[in-house]
Short mmCIF file of C-alpha atoms in Angstrom, two decimals:
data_model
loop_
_atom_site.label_atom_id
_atom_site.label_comp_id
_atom_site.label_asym_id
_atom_site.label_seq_id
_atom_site.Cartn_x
_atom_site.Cartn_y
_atom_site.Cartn_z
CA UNK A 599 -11.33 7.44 -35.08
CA UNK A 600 -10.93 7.28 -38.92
CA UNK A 601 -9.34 4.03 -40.35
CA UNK A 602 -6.93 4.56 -42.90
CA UNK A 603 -8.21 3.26 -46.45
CA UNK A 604 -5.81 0.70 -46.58
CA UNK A 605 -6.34 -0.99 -43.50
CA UNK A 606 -10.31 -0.59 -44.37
CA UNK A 607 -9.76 -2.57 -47.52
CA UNK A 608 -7.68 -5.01 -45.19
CA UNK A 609 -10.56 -5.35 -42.85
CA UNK A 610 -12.87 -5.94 -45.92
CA UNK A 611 -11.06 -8.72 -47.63
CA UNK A 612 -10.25 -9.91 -44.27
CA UNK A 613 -14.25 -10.12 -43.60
CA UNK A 614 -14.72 -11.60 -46.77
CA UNK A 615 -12.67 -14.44 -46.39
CA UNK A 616 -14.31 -14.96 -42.54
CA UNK A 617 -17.49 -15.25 -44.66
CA UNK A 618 -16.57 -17.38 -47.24
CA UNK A 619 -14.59 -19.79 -45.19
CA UNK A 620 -18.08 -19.77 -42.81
CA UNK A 621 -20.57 -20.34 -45.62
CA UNK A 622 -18.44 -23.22 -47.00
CA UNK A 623 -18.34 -25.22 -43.64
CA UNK A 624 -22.43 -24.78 -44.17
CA UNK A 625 -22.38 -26.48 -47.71
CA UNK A 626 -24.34 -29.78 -46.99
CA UNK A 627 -23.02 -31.70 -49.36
CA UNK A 628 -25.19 -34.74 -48.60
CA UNK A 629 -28.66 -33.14 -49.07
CA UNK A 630 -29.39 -35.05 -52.58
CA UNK A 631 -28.71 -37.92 -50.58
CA UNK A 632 -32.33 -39.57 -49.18
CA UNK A 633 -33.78 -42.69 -48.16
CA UNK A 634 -36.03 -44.21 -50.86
CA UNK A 635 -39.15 -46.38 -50.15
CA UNK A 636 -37.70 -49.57 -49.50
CA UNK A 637 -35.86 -47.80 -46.59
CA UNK A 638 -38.36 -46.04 -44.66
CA UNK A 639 -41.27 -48.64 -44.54
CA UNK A 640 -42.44 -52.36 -45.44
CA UNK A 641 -44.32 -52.52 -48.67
CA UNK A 642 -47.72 -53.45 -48.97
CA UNK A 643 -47.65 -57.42 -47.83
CA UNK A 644 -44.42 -57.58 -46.52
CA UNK A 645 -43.95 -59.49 -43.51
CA UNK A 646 -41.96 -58.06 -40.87
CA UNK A 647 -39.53 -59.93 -39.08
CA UNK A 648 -38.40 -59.82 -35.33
CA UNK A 649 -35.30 -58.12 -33.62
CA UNK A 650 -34.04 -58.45 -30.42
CA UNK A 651 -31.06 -57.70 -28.12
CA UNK A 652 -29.23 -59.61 -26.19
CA UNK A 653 -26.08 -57.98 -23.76
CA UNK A 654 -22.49 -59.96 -24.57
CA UNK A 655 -19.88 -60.25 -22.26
CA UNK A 656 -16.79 -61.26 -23.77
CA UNK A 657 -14.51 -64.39 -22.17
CA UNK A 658 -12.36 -65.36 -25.65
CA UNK A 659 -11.57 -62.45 -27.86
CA UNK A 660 -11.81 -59.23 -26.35
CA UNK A 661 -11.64 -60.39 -22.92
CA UNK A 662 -13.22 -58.15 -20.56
CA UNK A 663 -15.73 -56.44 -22.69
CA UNK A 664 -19.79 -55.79 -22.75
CA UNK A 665 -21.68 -55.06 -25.96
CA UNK A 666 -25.12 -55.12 -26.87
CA UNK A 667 -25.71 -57.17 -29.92
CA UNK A 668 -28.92 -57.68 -31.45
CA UNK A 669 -30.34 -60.38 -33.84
CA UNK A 670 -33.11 -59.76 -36.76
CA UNK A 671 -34.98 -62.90 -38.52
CA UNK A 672 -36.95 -63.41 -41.26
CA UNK A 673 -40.89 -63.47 -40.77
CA UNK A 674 -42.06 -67.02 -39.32
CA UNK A 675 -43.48 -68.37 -42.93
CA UNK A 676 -40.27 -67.20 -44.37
CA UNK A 677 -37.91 -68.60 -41.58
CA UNK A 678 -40.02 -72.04 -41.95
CA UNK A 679 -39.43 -72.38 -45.56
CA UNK A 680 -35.52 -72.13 -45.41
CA UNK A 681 -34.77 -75.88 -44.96
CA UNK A 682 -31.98 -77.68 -44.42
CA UNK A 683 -29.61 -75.28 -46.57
CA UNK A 684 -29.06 -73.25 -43.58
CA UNK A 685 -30.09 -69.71 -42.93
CA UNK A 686 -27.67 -66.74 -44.79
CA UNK A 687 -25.72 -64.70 -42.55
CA UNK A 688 -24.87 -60.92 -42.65
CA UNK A 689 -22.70 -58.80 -39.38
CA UNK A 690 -22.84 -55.27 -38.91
CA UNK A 691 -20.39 -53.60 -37.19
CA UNK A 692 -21.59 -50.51 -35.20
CA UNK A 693 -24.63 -52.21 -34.76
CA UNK A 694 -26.90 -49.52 -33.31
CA UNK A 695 -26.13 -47.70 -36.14
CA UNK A 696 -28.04 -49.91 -38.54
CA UNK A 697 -30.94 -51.74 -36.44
CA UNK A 698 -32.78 -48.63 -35.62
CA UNK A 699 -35.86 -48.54 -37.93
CA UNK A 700 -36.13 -44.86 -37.29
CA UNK A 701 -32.17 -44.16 -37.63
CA UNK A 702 -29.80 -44.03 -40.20
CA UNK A 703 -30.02 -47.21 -42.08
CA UNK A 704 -33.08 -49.06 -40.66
CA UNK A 705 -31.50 -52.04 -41.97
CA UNK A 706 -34.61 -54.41 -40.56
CA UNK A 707 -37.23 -52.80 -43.45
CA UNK A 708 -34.90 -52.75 -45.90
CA UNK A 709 -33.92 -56.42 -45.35
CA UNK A 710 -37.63 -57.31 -45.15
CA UNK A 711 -38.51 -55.50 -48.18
CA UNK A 712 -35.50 -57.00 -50.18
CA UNK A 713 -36.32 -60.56 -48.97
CA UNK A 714 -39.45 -60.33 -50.39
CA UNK A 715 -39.12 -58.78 -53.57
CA UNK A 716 -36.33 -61.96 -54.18
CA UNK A 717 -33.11 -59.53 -54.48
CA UNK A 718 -31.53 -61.09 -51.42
CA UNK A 719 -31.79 -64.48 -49.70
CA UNK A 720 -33.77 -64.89 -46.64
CA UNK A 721 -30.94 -64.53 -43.59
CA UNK A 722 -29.91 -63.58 -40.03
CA UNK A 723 -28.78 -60.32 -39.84
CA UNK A 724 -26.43 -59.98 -36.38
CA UNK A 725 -25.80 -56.29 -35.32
CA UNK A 726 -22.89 -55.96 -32.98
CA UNK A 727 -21.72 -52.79 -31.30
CA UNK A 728 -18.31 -52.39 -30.35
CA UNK A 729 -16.89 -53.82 -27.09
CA UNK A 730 -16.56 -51.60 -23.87
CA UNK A 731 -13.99 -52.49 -21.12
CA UNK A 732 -14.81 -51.21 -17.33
CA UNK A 733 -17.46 -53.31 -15.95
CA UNK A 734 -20.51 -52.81 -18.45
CA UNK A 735 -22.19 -50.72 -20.96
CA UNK A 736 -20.64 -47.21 -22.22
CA UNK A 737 -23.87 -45.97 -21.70
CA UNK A 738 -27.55 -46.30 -20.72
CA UNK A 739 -29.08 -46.29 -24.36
CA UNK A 740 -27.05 -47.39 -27.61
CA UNK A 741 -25.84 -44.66 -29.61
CA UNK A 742 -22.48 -43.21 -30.58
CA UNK A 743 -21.90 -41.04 -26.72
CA UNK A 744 -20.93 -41.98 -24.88
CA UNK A 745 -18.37 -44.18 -27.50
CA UNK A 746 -17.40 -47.83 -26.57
CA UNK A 747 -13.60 -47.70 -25.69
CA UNK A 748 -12.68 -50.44 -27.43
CA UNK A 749 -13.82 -49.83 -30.50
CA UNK A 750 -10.51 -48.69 -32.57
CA UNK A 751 -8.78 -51.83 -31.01
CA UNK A 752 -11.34 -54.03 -32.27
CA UNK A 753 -11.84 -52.41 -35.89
CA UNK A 754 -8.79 -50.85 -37.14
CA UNK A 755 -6.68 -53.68 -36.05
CA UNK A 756 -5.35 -55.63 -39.58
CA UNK A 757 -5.53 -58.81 -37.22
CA UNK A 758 -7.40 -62.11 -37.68
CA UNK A 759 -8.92 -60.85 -33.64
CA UNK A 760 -11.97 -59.90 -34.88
CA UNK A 761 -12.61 -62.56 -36.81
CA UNK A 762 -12.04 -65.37 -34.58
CA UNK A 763 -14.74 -62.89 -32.21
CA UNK A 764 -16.95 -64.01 -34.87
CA UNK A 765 -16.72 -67.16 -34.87
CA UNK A 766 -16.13 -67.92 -31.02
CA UNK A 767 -18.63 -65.59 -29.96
CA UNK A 768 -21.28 -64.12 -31.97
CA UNK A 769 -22.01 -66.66 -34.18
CA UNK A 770 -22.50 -69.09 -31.53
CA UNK A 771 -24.91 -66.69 -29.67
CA UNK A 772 -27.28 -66.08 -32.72
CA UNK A 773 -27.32 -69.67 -33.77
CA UNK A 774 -28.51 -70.35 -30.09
CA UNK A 775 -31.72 -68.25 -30.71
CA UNK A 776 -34.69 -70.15 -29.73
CA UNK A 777 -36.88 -68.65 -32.52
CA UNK A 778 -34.54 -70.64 -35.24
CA UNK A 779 -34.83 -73.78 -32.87
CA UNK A 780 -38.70 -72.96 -32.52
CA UNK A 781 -38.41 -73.04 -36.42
CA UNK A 782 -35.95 -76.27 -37.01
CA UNK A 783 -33.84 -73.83 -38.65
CA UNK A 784 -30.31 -73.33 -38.51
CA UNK A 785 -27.28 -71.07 -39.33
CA UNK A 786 -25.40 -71.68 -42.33
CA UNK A 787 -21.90 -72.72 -42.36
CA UNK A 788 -21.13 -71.59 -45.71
CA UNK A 789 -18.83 -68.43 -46.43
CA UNK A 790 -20.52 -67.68 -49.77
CA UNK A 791 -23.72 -67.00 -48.02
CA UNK A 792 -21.93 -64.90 -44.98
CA UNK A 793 -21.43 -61.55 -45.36
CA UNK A 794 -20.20 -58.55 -43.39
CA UNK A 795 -20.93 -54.98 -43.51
CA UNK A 796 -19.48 -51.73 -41.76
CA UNK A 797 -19.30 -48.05 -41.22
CA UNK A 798 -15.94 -45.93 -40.96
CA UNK A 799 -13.23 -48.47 -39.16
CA UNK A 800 -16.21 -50.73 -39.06
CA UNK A 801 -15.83 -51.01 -42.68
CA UNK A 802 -12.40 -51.01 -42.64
CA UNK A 803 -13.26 -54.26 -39.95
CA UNK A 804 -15.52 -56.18 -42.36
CA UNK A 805 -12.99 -56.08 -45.20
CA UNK A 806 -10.35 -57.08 -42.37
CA UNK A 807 -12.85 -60.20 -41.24
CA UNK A 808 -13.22 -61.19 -44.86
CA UNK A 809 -9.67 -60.95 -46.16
CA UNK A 810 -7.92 -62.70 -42.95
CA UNK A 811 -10.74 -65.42 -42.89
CA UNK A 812 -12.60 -65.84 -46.25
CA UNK A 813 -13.31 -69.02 -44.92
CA UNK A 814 -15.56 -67.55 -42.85
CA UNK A 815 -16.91 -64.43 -44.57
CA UNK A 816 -16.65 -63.65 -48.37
CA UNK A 817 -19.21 -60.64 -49.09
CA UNK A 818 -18.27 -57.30 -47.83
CA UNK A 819 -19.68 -54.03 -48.04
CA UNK A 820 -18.13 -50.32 -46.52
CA UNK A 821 -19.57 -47.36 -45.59
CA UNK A 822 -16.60 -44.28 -46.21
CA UNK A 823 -14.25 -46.84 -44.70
CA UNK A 824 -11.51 -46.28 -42.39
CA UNK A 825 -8.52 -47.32 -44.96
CA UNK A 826 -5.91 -45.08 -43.30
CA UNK A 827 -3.14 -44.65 -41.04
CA UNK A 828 -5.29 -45.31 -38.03
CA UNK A 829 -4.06 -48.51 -37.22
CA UNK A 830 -1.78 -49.32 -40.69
CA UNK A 831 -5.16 -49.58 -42.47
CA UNK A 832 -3.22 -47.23 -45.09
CA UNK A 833 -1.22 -50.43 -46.02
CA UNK A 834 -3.96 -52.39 -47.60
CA UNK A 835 -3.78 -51.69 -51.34
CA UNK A 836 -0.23 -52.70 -51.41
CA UNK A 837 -1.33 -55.73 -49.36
CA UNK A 838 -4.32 -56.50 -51.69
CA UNK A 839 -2.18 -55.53 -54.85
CA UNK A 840 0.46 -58.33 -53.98
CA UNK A 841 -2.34 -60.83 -53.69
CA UNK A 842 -2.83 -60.96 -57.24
CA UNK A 843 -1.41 -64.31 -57.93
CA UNK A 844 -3.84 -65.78 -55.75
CA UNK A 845 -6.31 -63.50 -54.86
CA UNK A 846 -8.78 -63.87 -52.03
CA UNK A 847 -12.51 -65.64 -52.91
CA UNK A 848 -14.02 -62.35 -51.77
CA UNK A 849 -16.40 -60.07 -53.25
CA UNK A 850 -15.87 -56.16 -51.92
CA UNK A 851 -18.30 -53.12 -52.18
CA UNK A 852 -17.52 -49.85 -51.29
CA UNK A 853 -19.07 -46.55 -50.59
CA UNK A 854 -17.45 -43.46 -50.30
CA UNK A 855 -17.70 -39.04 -50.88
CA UNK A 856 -15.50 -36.81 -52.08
CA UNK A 857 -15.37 -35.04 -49.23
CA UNK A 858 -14.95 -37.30 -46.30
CA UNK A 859 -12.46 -37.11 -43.59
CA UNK A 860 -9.10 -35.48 -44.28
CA UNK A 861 -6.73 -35.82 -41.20
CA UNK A 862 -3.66 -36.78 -39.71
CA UNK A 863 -4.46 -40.03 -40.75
CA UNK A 864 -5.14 -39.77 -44.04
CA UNK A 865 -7.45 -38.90 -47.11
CA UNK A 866 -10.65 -41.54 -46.60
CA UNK A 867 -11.58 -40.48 -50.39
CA UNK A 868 -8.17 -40.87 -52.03
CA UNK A 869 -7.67 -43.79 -49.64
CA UNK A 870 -11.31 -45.38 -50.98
CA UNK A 871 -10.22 -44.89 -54.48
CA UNK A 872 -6.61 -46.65 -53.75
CA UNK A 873 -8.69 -49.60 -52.51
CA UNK A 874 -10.70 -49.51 -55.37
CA UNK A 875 -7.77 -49.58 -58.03
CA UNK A 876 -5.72 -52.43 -55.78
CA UNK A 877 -8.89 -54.67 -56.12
CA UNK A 878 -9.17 -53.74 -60.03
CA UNK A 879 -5.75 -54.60 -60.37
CA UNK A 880 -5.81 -58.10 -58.73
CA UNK A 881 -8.71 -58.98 -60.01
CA UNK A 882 -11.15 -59.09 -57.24
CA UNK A 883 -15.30 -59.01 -57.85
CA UNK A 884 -15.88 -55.34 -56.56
CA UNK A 885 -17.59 -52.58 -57.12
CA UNK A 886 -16.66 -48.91 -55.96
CA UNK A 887 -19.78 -46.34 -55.66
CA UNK A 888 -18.25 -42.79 -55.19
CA UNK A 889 -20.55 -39.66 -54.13
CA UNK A 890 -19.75 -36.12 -53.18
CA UNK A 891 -20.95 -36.40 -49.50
CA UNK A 892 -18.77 -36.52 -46.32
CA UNK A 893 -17.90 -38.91 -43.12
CA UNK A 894 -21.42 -39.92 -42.38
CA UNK A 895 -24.00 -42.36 -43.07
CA UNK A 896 -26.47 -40.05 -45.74
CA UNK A 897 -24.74 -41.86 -49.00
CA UNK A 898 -24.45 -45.36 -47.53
CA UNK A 899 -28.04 -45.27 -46.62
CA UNK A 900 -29.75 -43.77 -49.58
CA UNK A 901 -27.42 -46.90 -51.67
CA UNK A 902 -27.96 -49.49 -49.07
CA UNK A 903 -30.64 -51.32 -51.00
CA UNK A 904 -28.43 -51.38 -53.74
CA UNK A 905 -25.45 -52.26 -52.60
CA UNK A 906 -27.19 -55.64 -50.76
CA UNK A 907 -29.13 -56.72 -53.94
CA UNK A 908 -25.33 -56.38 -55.70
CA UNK A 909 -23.50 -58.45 -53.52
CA UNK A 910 -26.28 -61.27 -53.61
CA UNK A 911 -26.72 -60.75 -56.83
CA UNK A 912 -26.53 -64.97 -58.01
CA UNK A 913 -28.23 -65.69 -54.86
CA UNK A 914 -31.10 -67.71 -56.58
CA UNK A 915 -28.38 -69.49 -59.13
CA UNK A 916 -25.87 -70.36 -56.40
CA UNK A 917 -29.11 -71.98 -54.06
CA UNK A 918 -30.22 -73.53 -57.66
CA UNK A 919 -26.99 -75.36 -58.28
CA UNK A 920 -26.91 -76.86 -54.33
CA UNK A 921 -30.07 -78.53 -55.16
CA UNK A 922 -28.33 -80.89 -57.47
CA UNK A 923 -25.32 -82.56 -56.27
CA UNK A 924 -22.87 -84.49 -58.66
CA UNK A 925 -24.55 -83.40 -61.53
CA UNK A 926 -23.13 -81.12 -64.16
CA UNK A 927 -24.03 -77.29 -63.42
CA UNK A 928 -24.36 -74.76 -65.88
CA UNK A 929 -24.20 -70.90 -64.86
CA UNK A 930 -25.10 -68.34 -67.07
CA UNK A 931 -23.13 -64.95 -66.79
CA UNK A 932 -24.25 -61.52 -68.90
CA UNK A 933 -23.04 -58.55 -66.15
CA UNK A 934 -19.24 -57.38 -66.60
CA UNK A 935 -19.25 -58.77 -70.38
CA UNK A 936 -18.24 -56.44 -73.15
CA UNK A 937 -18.54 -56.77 -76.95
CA UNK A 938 -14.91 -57.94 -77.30
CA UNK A 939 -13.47 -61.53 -77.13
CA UNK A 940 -11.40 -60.53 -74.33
CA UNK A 941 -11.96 -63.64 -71.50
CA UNK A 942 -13.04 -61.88 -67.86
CA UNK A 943 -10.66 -60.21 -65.99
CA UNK A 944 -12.52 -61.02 -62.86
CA UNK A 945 -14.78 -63.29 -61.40
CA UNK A 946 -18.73 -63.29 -63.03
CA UNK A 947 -21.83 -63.88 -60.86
CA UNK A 948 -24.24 -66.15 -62.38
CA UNK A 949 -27.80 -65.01 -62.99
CA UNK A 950 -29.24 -68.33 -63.55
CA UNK A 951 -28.12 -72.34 -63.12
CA UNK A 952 -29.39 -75.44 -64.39
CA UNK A 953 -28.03 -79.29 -64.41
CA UNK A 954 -26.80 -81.10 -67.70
CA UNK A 955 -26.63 -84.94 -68.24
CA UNK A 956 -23.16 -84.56 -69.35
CA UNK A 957 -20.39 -81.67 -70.27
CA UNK A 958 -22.04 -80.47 -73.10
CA UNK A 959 -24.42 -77.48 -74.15
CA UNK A 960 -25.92 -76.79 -77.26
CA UNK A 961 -28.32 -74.23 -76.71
CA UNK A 962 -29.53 -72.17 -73.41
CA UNK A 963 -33.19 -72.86 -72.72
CA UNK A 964 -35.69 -70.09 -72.63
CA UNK A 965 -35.90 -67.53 -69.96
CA UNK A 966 -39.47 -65.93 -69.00
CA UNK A 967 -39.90 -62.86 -67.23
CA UNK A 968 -42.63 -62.98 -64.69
CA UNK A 969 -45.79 -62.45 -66.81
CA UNK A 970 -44.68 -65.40 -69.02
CA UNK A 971 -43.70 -63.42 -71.68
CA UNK A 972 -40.54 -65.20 -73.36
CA UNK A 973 -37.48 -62.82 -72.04
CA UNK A 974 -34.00 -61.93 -73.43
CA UNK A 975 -30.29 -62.98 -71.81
CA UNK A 976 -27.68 -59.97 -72.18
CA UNK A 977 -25.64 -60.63 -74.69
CA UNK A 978 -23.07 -61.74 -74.82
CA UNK A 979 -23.35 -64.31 -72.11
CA UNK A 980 -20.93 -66.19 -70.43
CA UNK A 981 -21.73 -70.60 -69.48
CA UNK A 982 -19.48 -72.09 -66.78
CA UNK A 983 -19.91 -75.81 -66.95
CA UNK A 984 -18.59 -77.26 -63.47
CA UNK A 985 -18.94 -80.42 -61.93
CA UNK A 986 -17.53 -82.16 -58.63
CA UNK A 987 -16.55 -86.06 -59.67
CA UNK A 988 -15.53 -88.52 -57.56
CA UNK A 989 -12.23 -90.15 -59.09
CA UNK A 990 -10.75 -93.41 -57.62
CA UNK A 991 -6.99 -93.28 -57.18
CA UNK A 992 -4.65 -93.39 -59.81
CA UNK A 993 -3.08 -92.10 -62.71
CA UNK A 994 -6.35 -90.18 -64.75
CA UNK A 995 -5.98 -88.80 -68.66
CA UNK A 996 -8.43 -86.23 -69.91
CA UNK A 997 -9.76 -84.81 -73.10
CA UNK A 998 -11.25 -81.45 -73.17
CA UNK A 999 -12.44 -80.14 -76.21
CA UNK A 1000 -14.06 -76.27 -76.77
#
């Protein structure tokens, strides 16, 4: 049977666009994406710390539900060192997801290898999986199938829920670790040295925890987060927009591909970059890293390193200033400064601290780099001069003078 020419040319373009449409689901738009070396093993003299798992069945929050969670410390010399400061704190949602050292984040090396190079404070890191209802665990081995059924509940809820989990549940059962008692160590209390950390609605979750209880939590970081119409999570940037007057003491990273997840729910990239702007406008410490990768954990991992060192990044200055109480602290600032005399738009991590006998500076002492060679501030630079002072009651006048 001869096909007319027409419906051959038909056929053809028809064929064509079969092909085309085929090839471009095949595009891997992650492949430049790859784990460096201080993902995929412990550097020469690191220490590795421990992990284990512990099951969790919930009685508070989330009645009715089993997850595994699963607790990584420092080294022993490291843990011993700590002192009465407390130890930092970091949650990760999904937590299978990022304990694995041969999986997708292998968030134990990297924290081990970060820890000792000095980029991020010695802490707990709790990994919590999602809650399953029904009598136990979703399945035999952790993983994402079977899924935990209570997982959208849990993270796409904008509730306080989750957070009050936190604090009931899972904080309680990590501080109760017998390797920190075996140490004399214990968990710090303090929000600026908690943070929280998610992938998908889990990071929609950690900015949830944070915002709803910065008293609790006040560093987050998201993998291609979840902020869209899944459970109203498309409503944050208004939300975060109109808390400019008195914006939350929270510092935000996010991570996110141009082509993520376009659904039903929503555009994850637009709805990254509408977080993004909503923090910029309120004037919220953030930082936004955008790829060209999709719904999965290839970008996130390859920047993991970086995104941790970035949001301890004054670390060292904030545990510097603790050591002397009721003195005058100075901070030194240099990152997010421009040439201009325009004052900050946002708040400024501190690279370095020191005391003062009184409020008054007239010149920044040296800085070395590690060889002892004399070493160079950005400038400009930035000095916050703070001070906590005990006043009796009454009627006070002051004189500031700049």
């Amino acid at each position: 049977m001869r096909v007319p020419p027409p419906i051959r040319a038909l056929l053809a373009s028809a064929a064509i666009v079969v092909a085309a449409t085929a090839a471009a689901q095949d595009v891997d738009h992650d492949k430049d994406y790859v784990l460096s070396a201080t993902s995929t093993a412990r550097g020469a003299g690191v220490p590795a710390g421990s992990t284990r798992m512990v099951v969790h069945s919930s009685q508070g929050a989330f009645p009715g539900t089993t997850r595994r969670v699963w607790v990584h410390l420092p080294a022993e010399p490291i843990l011993e060192k700590v002192g009465d400061e407390g130890l930092a704190v970091m949650v990760f949602q999904d937590g299978h997801a990022y304990v694995d050292e041969q999986g997708q984040f292998r968030v134990p090396i990297v924290l081990d290898n970060l820890v000792h190079a000095g980029k991020i404070p010695p802490l707990a890191a709790i990994f919590v999986d999602p809650g399953h209802t029904g009598g136990g665990l979703p399945g035999e081995k952790p993983g994402w199938q079977p899924a935990a059924n209570n997982r959208s509940l849990e993270y796409d809820t904008l509730s306080p829920e989750y957070a009050r989990f936190l604090e009931e549940s899972i904080l309680p059962l990590a501080a109760s670790d017998d390797r920190l008692k075996a140490a004399g160590v214990r968990l710090t209390a303090d929000p600026d040295k908690r943070a929280i950390c998610g992938i998908s609605s889990g990071g929609i979750c950690a900015f949830t925890v944070a915002f709803e209880r910065p008293d609790l939590f006040r560093k987050v970081l998201s993998h291609v987060g979840s902020f869209t119409d899944i459970r109203g999570g498309d409503k944050y940037p208004s939300i975060v927009r109109k808390s400019k007057p008195a914006p939350k003491p929270i510092r935000v990273i996010l991570q996110d591909g141009e082509h993520d997840l376009d659904n039903q729910h929503g555009n994850w990239w637009l709805a990254n970059l509408q977080m993004e702007k909503a923090l910029a406008f309120a004037g919220y410490d953030h930082r936004f890293l955008g790829g060209v990768g999709g719904h999965n954990h290839r970008h996130g991992a390859a920047v993991l390193p970086e995104m941790l060192a970035w949001v301890w990044r004054d670390w060292k200055a904030e545990r510097a200033a603790a050591r002397w109480p009721g003195k005058v602290i100075a901070r030194i600032c240099g990152e997010g400064l421009d040439d201009t005399d325009a004052w900050p738009s946002k708040p400024l991590a501190a690279a370095e601290a020191f005391p003062l006998p009184a409020f008054a500076l007239a010149d920044l002492p040296a800085t070395y780099v590690d060889d002892g060679v004399r070493g160079e501030r950005p400038s400009p630079s930035l000095v916050r001069l703070a001070a906590t002072v005990p006043m009796p009651a009454g009627v006070h006048r002051f004189l500031i003078r700049a």
